[in-house]
Amino acid sequence: ASTLTGAINTDNTGSSVTLTLDAASQWVITGTSYLTSLTNSDSTNSNITCETSGCLVYVNGTELDID
């Protein structure tokens, strides 16, 4: 298991930004992040949380529903 703390591609300038999480790993988001692809073994995305209020995650232009 591992934990990633931080934001990814905050300026939305990366042409291909992918993230893969297994069910034991966590992503603690510190700011709005933009991905082109997310593969998450936890289909509920409960392993993705916001450390700061108002952070959002967009996957291929669609906002991801996170707590």
PDB file of N, CA, C and O in Angstrom:
ATOM      1  N   ALA A   1       0.845  -1.188   0.000  1.00  0.00           N
ATOM      2  CA  ALA A   1       0.000   0.000   0.000  1.00  0.00           C
ATOM      3  C   ALA A   1       0.879   1.235   0.000  1.00  0.00           C
ATOM      4  O   ALA A   1       1.943   1.244   0.600  1.00  0.00           O
ATOM      5  N   SER A   2       0.407   2.248  -0.682  1.00  0.00           N
ATOM      6  CA  SER A   2       1.143   3.499  -0.709  1.00  0.00           C
ATOM      7  C   SER A   2       0.164   4.661  -0.716  1.00  0.00           C
ATOM      8  O   SER A   2      -1.025   4.492  -0.995  1.00  0.00           O
ATOM      9  N   THR A   3       0.686   5.845  -0.386  1.00  0.00           N
ATOM     10  CA  THR A   3      -0.127   7.058  -0.381  1.00  0.00           C
ATOM     11  C   THR A   3       0.557   8.133  -1.204  1.00  0.00           C
ATOM     12  O   THR A   3       1.742   8.410  -1.003  1.00  0.00           O
ATOM     13  N   LEU A   4      -0.188   8.715  -2.122  1.00  0.00           N
ATOM     14  CA  LEU A   4       0.263   9.861  -2.885  1.00  0.00           C
ATOM     15  C   LEU A   4      -0.448  11.079  -2.321  1.00  0.00           C
ATOM     16  O   LEU A   4      -1.683  11.110  -2.254  1.00  0.00           O
ATOM     17  N   THR A   5       0.313  12.071  -1.883  1.00  0.00           N
ATOM     18  CA  THR A   5      -0.269  13.315  -1.401  1.00  0.00           C
ATOM     19  C   THR A   5       0.168  14.432  -2.329  1.00  0.00           C
ATOM     20  O   THR A   5       1.357  14.661  -2.514  1.00  0.00           O
ATOM     21  N   GLY A   6      -0.809  15.106  -2.925  1.00  0.00           N
ATOM     22  CA  GLY A   6      -0.496  16.208  -3.815  1.00  0.00           C
ATOM     23  C   GLY A   6      -1.516  16.350  -4.915  1.00  0.00           C
ATOM     24  O   GLY A   6      -2.487  15.607  -5.007  1.00  0.00           O
ATOM     25  N   ALA A   7      -1.276  17.336  -5.768  1.00  0.00           N
ATOM     26  CA  ALA A   7      -2.124  17.599  -6.921  1.00  0.00           C
ATOM     27  C   ALA A   7      -1.360  17.181  -8.177  1.00  0.00           C
ATOM     28  O   ALA A   7      -0.131  17.176  -8.193  1.00  0.00           O
ATOM     29  N   ILE A   8      -2.102  16.847  -9.218  1.00  0.00           N
ATOM     30  CA  ILE A   8      -1.499  16.381 -10.464  1.00  0.00           C
ATOM     31  C   ILE A   8      -1.976  17.268 -11.609  1.00  0.00           C
ATOM     32  O   ILE A   8      -3.186  17.497 -11.753  1.00  0.00           O
ATOM     33  N   ASN A   9      -1.030  17.750 -12.415  1.00  0.00           N
ATOM     34  CA  ASN A   9      -1.351  18.498 -13.630  1.00  0.00           C
ATOM     35  C   ASN A   9      -2.311  19.657 -13.326  1.00  0.00           C
ATOM     36  O   ASN A   9      -3.328  19.836 -13.991  1.00  0.00           O
ATOM     37  N   THR A  10      -1.977  20.469 -12.357  1.00  0.00           N
ATOM     38  CA  THR A  10      -2.883  21.529 -11.886  1.00  0.00           C
ATOM     39  C   THR A  10      -3.194  22.588 -12.939  1.00  0.00           C
ATOM     40  O   THR A  10      -4.248  23.217 -12.883  1.00  0.00           O
ATOM     41  N   ASP A  11      -2.301  22.796 -13.883  1.00  0.00           N
ATOM     42  CA  ASP A  11      -2.531  23.783 -14.941  1.00  0.00           C
ATOM     43  C   ASP A  11      -3.230  23.190 -16.157  1.00  0.00           C
ATOM     44  O   ASP A  11      -3.486  23.905 -17.131  1.00  0.00           O
ATOM     45  N   ASN A  12      -3.507  21.889 -16.109  1.00  0.00           N
ATOM     46  CA  ASN A  12      -4.178  21.175 -17.202  1.00  0.00           C
ATOM     47  C   ASN A  12      -3.423  21.338 -18.523  1.00  0.00           C
ATOM     48  O   ASN A  12      -4.012  21.575 -19.570  1.00  0.00           O
ATOM     49  N   THR A  13      -2.094  21.212 -18.455  1.00  0.00           N
ATOM     50  CA  THR A  13      -1.272  21.367 -19.650  1.00  0.00           C
ATOM     51  C   THR A  13      -0.669  20.049 -20.136  1.00  0.00           C
ATOM     52  O   THR A  13      -0.109  20.004 -21.222  1.00  0.00           O
ATOM     53  N   GLY A  14      -0.783  18.990 -19.342  1.00  0.00           N
ATOM     54  CA  GLY A  14      -0.239  17.695 -19.744  1.00  0.00           C
ATOM     55  C   GLY A  14      -1.097  17.053 -20.820  1.00  0.00           C
ATOM     56  O   GLY A  14      -2.317  17.030 -20.712  1.00  0.00           O
ATOM     57  N   SER A  15      -0.471  16.541 -21.856  1.00  0.00           N
ATOM     58  CA  SER A  15      -1.249  15.950 -22.949  1.00  0.00           C
ATOM     59  C   SER A  15      -1.731  14.544 -22.616  1.00  0.00           C
ATOM     60  O   SER A  15      -2.767  14.111 -23.106  1.00  0.00           O
ATOM     61  N   SER A  16      -0.993  13.828 -21.759  1.00  0.00           N
ATOM     62  CA  SER A  16      -1.402  12.489 -21.343  1.00  0.00           C
ATOM     63  C   SER A  16      -0.961  12.278 -19.898  1.00  0.00           C
ATOM     64  O   SER A  16       0.234  12.130 -19.631  1.00  0.00           O
ATOM     65  N   VAL A  17      -1.939  12.290 -18.998  1.00  0.00           N
ATOM     66  CA  VAL A  17      -1.647  12.162 -17.569  1.00  0.00           C
ATOM     67  C   VAL A  17      -2.519  11.041 -17.016  1.00  0.00           C
ATOM     68  O   VAL A  17      -3.743  11.156 -16.968  1.00  0.00           O
ATOM     69  N   THR A  18      -1.875   9.927 -16.649  1.00  0.00           N
ATOM     70  CA  THR A  18      -2.626   8.773 -16.173  1.00  0.00           C
ATOM     71  C   THR A  18      -2.237   8.443 -14.736  1.00  0.00           C
ATOM     72  O   THR A  18      -1.108   8.693 -14.311  1.00  0.00           O
ATOM     73  N   LEU A  19      -3.179   7.896 -14.003  1.00  0.00           N
ATOM     74  CA  LEU A  19      -2.941   7.459 -12.630  1.00  0.00           C
ATOM     75  C   LEU A  19      -3.612   6.105 -12.442  1.00  0.00           C
ATOM     76  O   LEU A  19      -4.766   5.917 -12.832  1.00  0.00           O
ATOM     77  N   THR A  20      -2.879   5.172 -11.859  1.00  0.00           N
ATOM     78  CA  THR A  20      -3.422   3.855 -11.538  1.00  0.00           C
ATOM     79  C   THR A  20      -3.274   3.616 -10.047  1.00  0.00           C
ATOM     80  O   THR A  20      -2.185   3.785  -9.494  1.00  0.00           O
ATOM     81  N   LEU A  21      -4.385   3.277  -9.400  1.00  0.00           N
ATOM     82  CA  LEU A  21      -4.393   2.986  -7.963  1.00  0.00           C
ATOM     83  C   LEU A  21      -4.902   1.579  -7.735  1.00  0.00           C
ATOM     84  O   LEU A  21      -5.901   1.172  -8.337  1.00  0.00           O
ATOM     85  N   ASP A  22      -4.226   0.835  -6.853  1.00  0.00           N
ATOM     86  CA  ASP A  22      -4.810  -0.434  -6.431  1.00  0.00           C
ATOM     87  C   ASP A  22      -5.681  -0.154  -5.206  1.00  0.00           C
ATOM     88  O   ASP A  22      -5.693   0.959  -4.675  1.00  0.00           O
ATOM     89  N   ALA A  23      -6.420  -1.133  -4.757  1.00  0.00           N
ATOM     90  CA  ALA A  23      -7.381  -0.928  -3.675  1.00  0.00           C
ATOM     91  C   ALA A  23      -6.725  -0.551  -2.356  1.00  0.00           C
ATOM     92  O   ALA A  23      -7.357   0.062  -1.501  1.00  0.00           O
ATOM     93  N   ALA A  24      -5.453  -0.878  -2.184  1.00  0.00           N
ATOM     94  CA  ALA A  24      -4.760  -0.589  -0.927  1.00  0.00           C
ATOM     95  C   ALA A  24      -4.070   0.775  -0.930  1.00  0.00           C
ATOM     96  O   ALA A  24      -3.586   1.225   0.097  1.00  0.00           O
ATOM     97  N   SER A  25      -4.031   1.426  -2.082  1.00  0.00           N
ATOM     98  CA  SER A  25      -3.342   2.714  -2.189  1.00  0.00           C
ATOM     99  C   SER A  25      -4.322   3.866  -2.043  1.00  0.00           C
ATOM    100  O   SER A  25      -5.515   3.726  -2.289  1.00  0.00           O
ATOM    101  N   GLN A  26      -3.774   5.029  -1.643  1.00  0.00           N
ATOM    102  CA  GLN A  26      -4.599   6.215  -1.447  1.00  0.00           C
ATOM    103  C   GLN A  26      -4.006   7.404  -2.179  1.00  0.00           C
ATOM    104  O   GLN A  26      -2.790   7.523  -2.320  1.00  0.00           O
ATOM    105  N   TRP A  27      -4.890   8.307  -2.610  1.00  0.00           N
ATOM    106  CA  TRP A  27      -4.478   9.589  -3.156  1.00  0.00           C
ATOM    107  C   TRP A  27      -5.139  10.660  -2.313  1.00  0.00           C
ATOM    108  O   TRP A  27      -6.365  10.756  -2.254  1.00  0.00           O
ATOM    109  N   VAL A  28      -4.329  11.464  -1.632  1.00  0.00           N
ATOM    110  CA  VAL A  28      -4.811  12.581  -0.832  1.00  0.00           C
ATOM    111  C   VAL A  28      -4.546  13.841  -1.657  1.00  0.00           C
ATOM    112  O   VAL A  28      -3.399  14.252  -1.831  1.00  0.00           O
ATOM    113  N   ILE A  29      -5.606  14.445  -2.151  1.00  0.00           N
ATOM    114  CA  ILE A  29      -5.489  15.549  -3.102  1.00  0.00           C
ATOM    115  C   ILE A  29      -5.334  16.869  -2.355  1.00  0.00           C
ATOM    116  O   ILE A  29      -6.054  17.148  -1.400  1.00  0.00           O
ATOM    117  N   THR A  30      -4.403  17.685  -2.827  1.00  0.00           N
ATOM    118  CA  THR A  30      -4.160  18.982  -2.197  1.00  0.00           C
ATOM    119  C   THR A  30      -4.581  20.146  -3.098  1.00  0.00           C
ATOM    120  O   THR A  30      -4.428  21.298  -2.709  1.00  0.00           O
ATOM    121  N   GLY A  31      -5.097  19.860  -4.265  1.00  0.00           N
ATOM    122  CA  GLY A  31      -5.546  20.905  -5.182  1.00  0.00           C
ATOM    123  C   GLY A  31      -6.202  20.288  -6.394  1.00  0.00           C
ATOM    124  O   GLY A  31      -6.103  19.085  -6.628  1.00  0.00           O
ATOM    125  N   THR A  32      -6.878  21.099  -7.168  1.00  0.00           N
ATOM    126  CA  THR A  32      -7.575  20.614  -8.348  1.00  0.00           C
ATOM    127  C   THR A  32      -6.589  19.948  -9.309  1.00  0.00           C
ATOM    128  O   THR A  32      -5.514  20.474  -9.564  1.00  0.00           O
ATOM    129  N   SER A  33      -6.978  18.769  -9.774  1.00  0.00           N
ATOM    130  CA  SER A  33      -6.096  17.940 -10.596  1.00  0.00           C
ATOM    131  C   SER A  33      -6.805  17.523 -11.877  1.00  0.00           C
ATOM    132  O   SER A  33      -8.025  17.328 -11.894  1.00  0.00           O
ATOM    133  N   TYR A  34      -6.003  17.384 -12.936  1.00  0.00           N
ATOM    134  CA  TYR A  34      -6.526  17.001 -14.250  1.00  0.00           C
ATOM    135  C   TYR A  34      -5.794  15.765 -14.745  1.00  0.00           C
ATOM    136  O   TYR A  34      -4.571  15.759 -14.845  1.00  0.00           O
ATOM    137  N   LEU A  35      -6.566  14.711 -15.035  1.00  0.00           N
ATOM    138  CA  LEU A  35      -6.026  13.461 -15.561  1.00  0.00           C
ATOM    139  C   LEU A  35      -6.693  13.167 -16.894  1.00  0.00           C
ATOM    140  O   LEU A  35      -7.845  13.547 -17.115  1.00  0.00           O
ATOM    141  N   THR A  36      -5.983  12.468 -17.760  1.00  0.00           N
ATOM    142  CA  THR A  36      -6.630  11.976 -18.975  1.00  0.00           C
ATOM    143  C   THR A  36      -7.170  10.570 -18.757  1.00  0.00           C
ATOM    144  O   THR A  36      -8.077  10.135 -19.453  1.00  0.00           O
ATOM    145  N   SER A  37      -6.627   9.862 -17.738  1.00  0.00           N
ATOM    146  CA  SER A  37      -7.078   8.503 -17.468  1.00  0.00           C
ATOM    147  C   SER A  37      -6.856   8.170 -15.996  1.00  0.00           C
ATOM    148  O   SER A  37      -5.817   8.508 -15.433  1.00  0.00           O
ATOM    149  N   LEU A  38      -7.843   7.527 -15.396  1.00  0.00           N
ATOM    150  CA  LEU A  38      -7.739   7.034 -14.026  1.00  0.00           C
ATOM    151  C   LEU A  38      -8.189   5.582 -13.998  1.00  0.00           C
ATOM    152  O   LEU A  38      -9.290   5.256 -14.445  1.00  0.00           O
ATOM    153  N   THR A  39      -7.320   4.715 -13.502  1.00  0.00           N
ATOM    154  CA  THR A  39      -7.676   3.324 -13.274  1.00  0.00           C
ATOM    155  C   THR A  39      -7.593   3.090 -11.777  1.00  0.00           C
ATOM    156  O   THR A  39      -6.530   3.263 -11.174  1.00  0.00           O
ATOM    157  N   ASN A  40      -8.718   2.752 -11.166  1.00  0.00           N
ATOM    158  CA  ASN A  40      -8.784   2.604  -9.722  1.00  0.00           C
ATOM    159  C   ASN A  40      -9.443   1.270  -9.379  1.00  0.00           C
ATOM    160  O   ASN A  40     -10.589   1.028  -9.758  1.00  0.00           O
ATOM    161  N   SER A  41      -8.733   0.427  -8.657  1.00  0.00           N
ATOM    162  CA  SER A  41      -9.297  -0.866  -8.248  1.00  0.00           C
ATOM    163  C   SER A  41     -10.469  -0.696  -7.295  1.00  0.00           C
ATOM    164  O   SER A  41     -11.298  -1.594  -7.152  1.00  0.00           O
ATOM    165  N   ASP A  42     -10.548   0.450  -6.614  1.00  0.00           N
ATOM    166  CA  ASP A  42     -11.678   0.764  -5.737  1.00  0.00           C
ATOM    167  C   ASP A  42     -12.718   1.516  -6.570  1.00  0.00           C
ATOM    168  O   ASP A  42     -12.590   2.713  -6.816  1.00  0.00           O
ATOM    169  N   SER A  43     -13.732   0.815  -7.011  1.00  0.00           N
ATOM    170  CA  SER A  43     -14.721   1.411  -7.914  1.00  0.00           C
ATOM    171  C   SER A  43     -15.524   2.532  -7.272  1.00  0.00           C
ATOM    172  O   SER A  43     -16.140   3.337  -7.972  1.00  0.00           O
ATOM    173  N   THR A  44     -15.515   2.631  -5.938  1.00  0.00           N
ATOM    174  CA  THR A  44     -16.229   3.708  -5.249  1.00  0.00           C
ATOM    175  C   THR A  44     -15.364   4.955  -5.080  1.00  0.00           C
ATOM    176  O   THR A  44     -15.843   5.984  -4.620  1.00  0.00           O
ATOM    177  N   ASN A  45     -14.083   4.846  -5.417  1.00  0.00           N
ATOM    178  CA  ASN A  45     -13.114   5.933  -5.259  1.00  0.00           C
ATOM    179  C   ASN A  45     -12.965   6.404  -3.810  1.00  0.00           C
ATOM    180  O   ASN A  45     -12.566   7.537  -3.566  1.00  0.00           O
ATOM    181  N   SER A  46     -13.271   5.535  -2.854  1.00  0.00           N
ATOM    182  CA  SER A  46     -13.147   5.925  -1.447  1.00  0.00           C
ATOM    183  C   SER A  46     -11.690   6.093  -1.019  1.00  0.00           C
ATOM    184  O   SER A  46     -11.417   6.647   0.043  1.00  0.00           O
ATOM    185  N   ASN A  47     -10.759   5.651  -1.857  1.00  0.00           N
ATOM    186  CA  ASN A  47      -9.336   5.814  -1.558  1.00  0.00           C
ATOM    187  C   ASN A  47      -8.786   7.137  -2.114  1.00  0.00           C
ATOM    188  O   ASN A  47      -7.596   7.384  -2.077  1.00  0.00           O
ATOM    189  N   ILE A  48      -9.673   7.987  -2.615  1.00  0.00           N
ATOM    190  CA  ILE A  48      -9.294   9.321  -3.087  1.00  0.00           C
ATOM    191  C   ILE A  48     -10.008  10.340  -2.205  1.00  0.00           C
ATOM    192  O   ILE A  48     -11.244  10.350  -2.138  1.00  0.00           O
ATOM    193  N   THR A  49      -9.236  11.172  -1.518  1.00  0.00           N
ATOM    194  CA  THR A  49      -9.823  12.158  -0.610  1.00  0.00           C
ATOM    195  C   THR A  49      -9.180  13.525  -0.820  1.00  0.00           C
ATOM    196  O   THR A  49      -8.056  13.628  -1.304  1.00  0.00           O
ATOM    197  N   CYS A  50      -9.901  14.564  -0.419  1.00  0.00           N
ATOM    198  CA  CYS A  50      -9.398  15.931  -0.507  1.00  0.00           C
ATOM    199  C   CYS A  50      -8.824  16.356   0.832  1.00  0.00           C
ATOM    200  O   CYS A  50      -9.495  16.222   1.861  1.00  0.00           O
ATOM    201  N   GLU A  51      -7.602  16.864   0.806  1.00  0.00           N
ATOM    202  CA  GLU A  51      -6.994  17.399   2.019  1.00  0.00           C
ATOM    203  C   GLU A  51      -7.452  18.834   2.258  1.00  0.00           C
ATOM    204  O   GLU A  51      -7.526  19.288   3.390  1.00  0.00           O
ATOM    205  N   THR A  52      -7.759  19.539   1.191  1.00  0.00           N
ATOM    206  CA  THR A  52      -8.195  20.928   1.275  1.00  0.00           C
ATOM    207  C   THR A  52      -9.602  21.054   0.703  1.00  0.00           C
ATOM    208  O   THR A  52      -9.983  20.298  -0.185  1.00  0.00           O
ATOM    209  N   SER A  53     -10.355  22.011   1.198  1.00  0.00           N
ATOM    210  CA  SER A  53     -11.710  22.182   0.688  1.00  0.00           C
ATOM    211  C   SER A  53     -11.677  22.715  -0.738  1.00  0.00           C
ATOM    212  O   SER A  53     -10.775  23.475  -1.114  1.00  0.00           O
ATOM    213  N   GLY A  54     -12.622  22.280  -1.513  1.00  0.00           N
ATOM    214  CA  GLY A  54     -12.759  22.791  -2.868  1.00  0.00           C
ATOM    215  C   GLY A  54     -11.887  22.145  -3.921  1.00  0.00           C
ATOM    216  O   GLY A  54     -11.906  22.580  -5.072  1.00  0.00           O
ATOM    217  N   CYS A  55     -11.118  21.127  -3.572  1.00  0.00           N
ATOM    218  CA  CYS A  55     -10.313  20.486  -4.608  1.00  0.00           C
ATOM    219  C   CYS A  55     -11.201  19.604  -5.474  1.00  0.00           C
ATOM    220  O   CYS A  55     -12.150  18.995  -5.007  1.00  0.00           O
ATOM    221  N   LEU A  56     -10.886  19.582  -6.740  1.00  0.00           N
ATOM    222  CA  LEU A  56     -11.654  18.813  -7.717  1.00  0.00           C
ATOM    223  C   LEU A  56     -10.708  17.943  -8.527  1.00  0.00           C
ATOM    224  O   LEU A  56      -9.530  18.257  -8.668  1.00  0.00           O
ATOM    225  N   VAL A  57     -11.255  16.874  -9.077  1.00  0.00           N
ATOM    226  CA  VAL A  57     -10.496  16.014  -9.982  1.00  0.00           C
ATOM    227  C   VAL A  57     -11.312  15.864 -11.252  1.00  0.00           C
ATOM    228  O   VAL A  57     -12.504  15.545 -11.210  1.00  0.00           O
ATOM    229  N   TYR A  58     -10.641  16.103 -12.370  1.00  0.00           N
ATOM    230  CA  TYR A  58     -11.260  15.927 -13.675  1.00  0.00           C
ATOM    231  C   TYR A  58     -10.537  14.808 -14.403  1.00  0.00           C
ATOM    232  O   TYR A  58      -9.305  14.785 -14.453  1.00  0.00           O
ATOM    233  N   VAL A  59     -11.314  13.865 -14.928  1.00  0.00           N
ATOM    234  CA  VAL A  59     -10.760  12.767 -15.712  1.00  0.00           C
ATOM    235  C   VAL A  59     -11.314  12.888 -17.122  1.00  0.00           C
ATOM    236  O   VAL A  59     -12.528  12.758 -17.327  1.00  0.00           O
ATOM    237  N   ASN A  60     -10.422  13.197 -18.047  1.00  0.00           N
ATOM    238  CA  ASN A  60     -10.806  13.376 -19.451  1.00  0.00           C
ATOM    239  C   ASN A  60     -11.959  14.383 -19.578  1.00  0.00           C
ATOM    240  O   ASN A  60     -12.899  14.180 -20.342  1.00  0.00           O
ATOM    241  N   GLY A  61     -11.890  15.457 -18.776  1.00  0.00           N
ATOM    242  CA  GLY A  61     -12.871  16.530 -18.852  1.00  0.00           C
ATOM    243  C   GLY A  61     -14.112  16.364 -17.986  1.00  0.00           C
ATOM    244  O   GLY A  61     -14.916  17.279 -17.872  1.00  0.00           O
ATOM    245  N   THR A  62     -14.275  15.207 -17.366  1.00  0.00           N
ATOM    246  CA  THR A  62     -15.444  14.938 -16.535  1.00  0.00           C
ATOM    247  C   THR A  62     -15.043  14.985 -15.053  1.00  0.00           C
ATOM    248  O   THR A  62     -14.077  14.344 -14.659  1.00  0.00           O
ATOM    249  N   GLU A  63     -15.829  15.735 -14.266  1.00  0.00           N
ATOM    250  CA  GLU A  63     -15.520  15.836 -12.838  1.00  0.00           C
ATOM    251  C   GLU A  63     -15.779  14.504 -12.132  1.00  0.00           C
ATOM    252  O   GLU A  63     -16.826  13.881 -12.331  1.00  0.00           O
ATOM    253  N   LEU A  64     -14.795  14.077 -11.332  1.00  0.00           N
ATOM    254  CA  LEU A  64     -14.908  12.842 -10.573  1.00  0.00           C
ATOM    255  C   LEU A  64     -15.613  13.134  -9.261  1.00  0.00           C
ATOM    256  O   LEU A  64     -15.327  14.149  -8.605  1.00  0.00           O
ATOM    257  N   ASP A  65     -16.531  12.283  -8.852  1.00  0.00           N
ATOM    258  CA  ASP A  65     -17.245  12.461  -7.596  1.00  0.00           C
ATOM    259  C   ASP A  65     -16.405  11.918  -6.448  1.00  0.00           C
ATOM    260  O   ASP A  65     -16.214  10.707  -6.334  1.00  0.00           O
ATOM    261  N   ILE A  66     -15.868  12.820  -5.631  1.00  0.00           N
ATOM    262  CA  ILE A  66     -15.032  12.434  -4.498  1.00  0.00           C
ATOM    263  C   ILE A  66     -15.506  13.145  -3.238  1.00  0.00           C
ATOM    264  O   ILE A  66     -16.208  14.148  -3.315  1.00  0.00           O
ATOM    265  N   ASP A  67     -15.097  12.616  -2.088  1.00  0.00           N
ATOM    266  CA  ASP A  67     -15.443  13.266  -0.811  1.00  0.00           C
ATOM    267  C   ASP A  67     -14.335  14.187  -0.379  1.00  0.00           C
ATOM    268  O   ASP A  67     -13.188  13.960  -0.590  1.00  0.00           O
TER     269      ASP A  67
END
